[in-house]
PDB file of C-alpha atoms in Angstrom:
ATOM      1  CA  GLN A 257      -8.030  -3.793 130.778  1.00 84.00           C
ATOM      2  CA  VAL A 258      -8.335   0.046 130.040  1.00 90.00           C
ATOM      3  CA  GLN A 259      -6.943   2.050 132.237  1.00 95.00           C
ATOM      4  CA  LEU A 260      -7.574   5.821 132.595  1.00 97.00           C
ATOM      5  CA  VAL A 261      -4.587   8.504 134.936  1.00 97.00           C
ATOM      6  CA  GLU A 262      -5.800  11.572 134.600  1.00 97.00           C
ATOM      7  CA  SER A 263      -3.379  14.690 135.956  1.00 97.00           C
ATOM      8  CA  GLY A 264      -3.254  18.276 135.397  1.00 98.00           C
ATOM      9  CA  GLY A 265      -5.569  19.350 137.481  1.00 97.00           C
ATOM     10  CA  GLY A 266      -4.888  22.250 140.600  1.00 98.00           C
ATOM     11  CA  SER A 267      -6.442  25.960 141.626  1.00 98.00           C
ATOM     12  CA  VAL A 268      -6.050  28.392 139.354  1.00 98.00           C
ATOM     13  CA  GLN A 269      -7.708  32.249 139.320  1.00 98.00           C
ATOM     14  CA  ALA A 270     -10.324  32.864 136.753  1.00 98.00           C
ATOM     15  CA  GLY A 271      -9.233  33.370 133.071  1.00 98.00           C
ATOM     16  CA  GLY A 272      -5.917  31.629 133.532  1.00 98.00           C
ATOM     17  CA  SER A 273      -5.491  27.813 132.380  1.00 98.00           C
ATOM     18  CA  LEU A 274      -4.764  24.426 132.883  1.00 98.00           C
ATOM     19  CA  ARG A 275      -3.937  21.417 131.011  1.00 98.00           C
ATOM     20  CA  LEU A 276      -5.483  17.938 131.873  1.00 98.00           C
ATOM     21  CA  SER A 277      -3.914  14.825 130.592  1.00 98.00           C
ATOM     22  CA  CYS A 278      -5.139  11.241 130.096  1.00 98.00           C
ATOM     23  CA  ALA A 279      -2.527   8.635 130.081  1.00 97.00           C
ATOM     24  CA  ALA A 280      -4.236   5.893 129.066  1.00 95.00           C
ATOM     25  CA  SER A 281      -3.229   1.483 128.612  1.00 92.00           C
ATOM     26  CA  GLY A 282      -4.413  -1.505 127.987  1.00 87.00           C
ATOM     27  CA  HIS A 283      -6.153  -0.146 124.717  1.00 85.00           C
ATOM     28  CA  THR A 284      -5.504   2.182 121.563  1.00 86.00           C
ATOM     29  CA  LEU A 285      -6.976   5.407 122.395  1.00 85.00           C
ATOM     30  CA  SER A 286      -7.213   6.494 118.551  1.00 85.00           C
ATOM     31  CA  SER A 287      -9.587   3.404 118.173  1.00 89.00           C
ATOM     32  CA  TYR A 288     -12.300   4.144 120.963  1.00 93.00           C
ATOM     33  CA  CYS A 289     -14.523   7.613 121.479  1.00 96.00           C
ATOM     34  CA  MET A 290     -12.623   9.079 124.282  1.00 96.00           C
ATOM     35  CA  GLY A 291     -13.561  12.617 126.346  1.00 97.00           C
ATOM     36  CA  TRP A 292     -13.568  14.268 129.577  1.00 98.00           C
ATOM     37  CA  PHE A 293     -16.469  14.402 131.760  1.00 98.00           C
ATOM     38  CA  ARG A 294     -16.729  16.796 134.689  1.00 98.00           C
ATOM     39  CA  GLN A 295     -19.096  17.267 138.151  1.00 97.00           C
ATOM     40  CA  ALA A 296     -19.977  19.171 140.376  1.00 95.00           C
ATOM     41  CA  PRO A 297     -20.784  19.465 143.975  1.00 89.00           C
ATOM     42  CA  GLY A 298     -24.187  18.614 143.962  1.00 90.00           C
ATOM     43  CA  LYS A 299     -24.684  18.593 140.169  1.00 92.00           C
ATOM     44  CA  GLU A 300     -24.804  15.815 137.222  1.00 90.00           C
ATOM     45  CA  HIS A 301     -22.210  14.355 135.420  1.00 90.00           C
ATOM     46  CA  ASP A 302     -21.783  16.293 132.020  1.00 96.00           C
ATOM     47  CA  ILE A 303     -19.796  15.703 129.254  1.00 97.00           C
ATOM     48  CA  VAL A 304     -17.324  18.512 128.340  1.00 98.00           C
ATOM     49  CA  ALA A 305     -15.575  17.654 125.018  1.00 98.00           C
ATOM     50  CA  SER A 306     -15.139  14.410 122.830  1.00 97.00           C
ATOM     51  CA  ILE A 307     -12.593  13.121 120.577  1.00 97.00           C
ATOM     52  CA  ASP A 308     -13.601   9.938 117.527  1.00 94.00           C
ATOM     53  CA  SER A 309     -11.523   7.627 116.203  1.00 89.00           C
ATOM     54  CA  ALA A 310     -11.248  10.486 113.414  1.00 90.00           C
ATOM     55  CA  GLY A 311     -10.063  13.102 115.123  1.00 92.00           C
ATOM     56  CA  SER A 312     -14.012  15.039 114.996  1.00 95.00           C
ATOM     57  CA  THR A 313     -14.021  17.214 118.092  1.00 97.00           C
ATOM     58  CA  ASN A 314     -17.498  17.556 119.979  1.00 97.00           C
ATOM     59  CA  TYR A 315     -17.832  19.994 122.704  1.00 98.00           C
ATOM     60  CA  ALA A 316     -20.174  21.390 125.618  1.00 97.00           C
ATOM     61  CA  ASP A 317     -21.627  24.857 124.370  1.00 98.00           C
ATOM     62  CA  SER A 318     -20.372  26.316 127.916  1.00 97.00           C
ATOM     63  CA  VAL A 319     -16.775  25.287 126.961  1.00 98.00           C
ATOM     64  CA  LYS A 320     -16.633  25.890 123.068  1.00 98.00           C
ATOM     65  CA  GLY A 321     -13.769  28.798 121.876  1.00 98.00           C
ATOM     66  CA  ARG A 322     -13.057  28.063 125.666  1.00 98.00           C
ATOM     67  CA  PHE A 323     -11.609  24.525 125.407  1.00 98.00           C
ATOM     68  CA  THR A 324      -9.588  21.930 123.680  1.00 98.00           C
ATOM     69  CA  VAL A 325      -9.677  18.850 123.415  1.00 98.00           C
ATOM     70  CA  SER A 326      -6.515  16.609 121.805  1.00 97.00           C
ATOM     71  CA  GLN A 327      -4.732  13.392 121.827  1.00 95.00           C
ATOM     72  CA  ASP A 328      -1.193  12.239 121.005  1.00 94.00           C
ATOM     73  CA  ASN A 329      -1.335   8.758 119.836  1.00 92.00           C
ATOM     74  CA  ALA A 330       1.861   8.087 119.937  1.00 93.00           C
ATOM     75  CA  LYS A 331       1.709   8.885 123.546  1.00 95.00           C
ATOM     76  CA  ASN A 332      -1.513   7.135 124.253  1.00 95.00           C
ATOM     77  CA  THR A 333      -2.541  10.947 125.962  1.00 97.00           C
ATOM     78  CA  LEU A 334      -5.834  12.664 125.799  1.00 97.00           C
ATOM     79  CA  TYR A 335      -5.073  15.837 126.345  1.00 98.00           C
ATOM     80  CA  LEU A 336      -7.876  18.862 127.485  1.00 98.00           C
ATOM     81  CA  GLN A 337      -6.778  22.640 127.290  1.00 98.00           C
ATOM     82  CA  MET A 338      -8.187  24.862 129.275  1.00 98.00           C
ATOM     83  CA  ASN A 339      -8.240  28.160 129.007  1.00 98.00           C
ATOM     84  CA  SER A 340     -10.164  31.457 129.904  1.00 98.00           C
ATOM     85  CA  LEU A 341     -11.359  29.342 132.967  1.00 98.00           C
ATOM     86  CA  LYS A 342     -14.950  30.641 134.932  1.00 98.00           C
ATOM     87  CA  PRO A 343     -15.417  29.789 138.696  1.00 97.00           C
ATOM     88  CA  GLU A 344     -18.188  27.503 137.443  1.00 96.00           C
ATOM     89  CA  ASP A 345     -16.011  25.618 135.821  1.00 97.00           C
ATOM     90  CA  THR A 346     -14.811  24.132 138.902  1.00 97.00           C
ATOM     91  CA  ALA A 347     -15.090  20.107 138.844  1.00 98.00           C
ATOM     92  CA  MET A 348     -14.139  17.032 139.216  1.00 98.00           C
ATOM     93  CA  TYR A 349     -13.025  16.155 135.518  1.00 98.00           C
ATOM     94  CA  TYR A 350     -12.609  12.663 134.357  1.00 98.00           C
ATOM     95  CA  CYS A 351     -11.927  10.796 131.433  1.00 97.00           C
ATOM     96  CA  ALA A 352     -13.610   8.551 129.967  1.00 97.00           C
ATOM     97  CA  ALA A 353     -13.542   6.229 126.985  1.00 96.00           C
ATOM     98  CA  ASP A 354     -15.911   3.938 124.849  1.00 94.00           C
ATOM     99  CA  PRO A 355     -14.618   1.489 122.152  1.00 92.00           C
ATOM    100  CA  HIS A 356     -17.527   2.547 120.040  1.00 90.00           C
ATOM    101  CA  ASP A 357     -18.711   5.243 117.880  1.00 88.00           C
ATOM    102  CA  CYS A 358     -18.945   8.895 119.147  1.00 91.00           C
ATOM    103  CA  SER A 359     -22.372   8.906 117.648  1.00 88.00           C
ATOM    104  CA  GLY A 360     -24.004   6.824 119.808  1.00 85.00           C
ATOM    105  CA  GLY A 361     -23.253   8.149 123.019  1.00 88.00           C
ATOM    106  CA  PHE A 362     -21.272   7.206 126.053  1.00 92.00           C
ATOM    107  CA  ARG A 363     -22.433   3.869 126.407  1.00 91.00           C
ATOM    108  CA  GLU A 364     -19.605   1.493 127.661  1.00 91.00           C
ATOM    109  CA  VAL A 365     -17.206   3.877 129.610  1.00 93.00           C
ATOM    110  CA  TYR A 366     -14.500   3.570 131.504  1.00 95.00           C
ATOM    111  CA  TRP A 367     -13.712   6.191 133.572  1.00 96.00           C
ATOM    112  CA  GLY A 368     -10.322   7.525 135.210  1.00 96.00           C
ATOM    113  CA  GLN A 369     -10.019   8.722 138.861  1.00 97.00           C
ATOM    114  CA  GLY A 370     -10.518  11.914 138.243  1.00 97.00           C
ATOM    115  CA  THR A 371      -8.638  15.177 139.114  1.00 98.00           C
ATOM    116  CA  GLN A 372     -10.530  18.455 140.811  1.00 98.00           C
ATOM    117  CA  VAL A 373      -9.604  21.541 138.826  1.00 98.00           C
ATOM    118  CA  THR A 374     -11.176  24.720 141.501  1.00 98.00           C
ATOM    119  CA  VAL A 375     -10.955  27.999 139.939  1.00 98.00           C
ATOM    120  CA  SER A 376     -11.114  31.091 142.360  1.00 98.00           C
ATOM    121  CA  SER A 377     -12.622  34.472 140.851  1.00 95.00           C
TER     122      SER A 377
END
């Protein structure tokens, strides 16, 4: 059974940084398409970043140059380093795992419970 547990959210002022972690169990993280999604109140669930089994990454345009997704295979943990945070980054952030290749998008998704990120101006 795939389980994902996020941590690292919190409140920060604009321009600050946070690092989110997603501890995975029940599967080998490196063999899955892994990603981070976020959902702000009243908005859709949007992808933020993804990383495939080869370590190739993709980012939403809104976070390019500010966010970095990475994974530690030894710890089976996914990370999202968020720098230069903006108030519009405020959202619930979710870790996601899909056993298929990232090229097809997230289709069979296992979700974490989410961690709140709040950025004040």
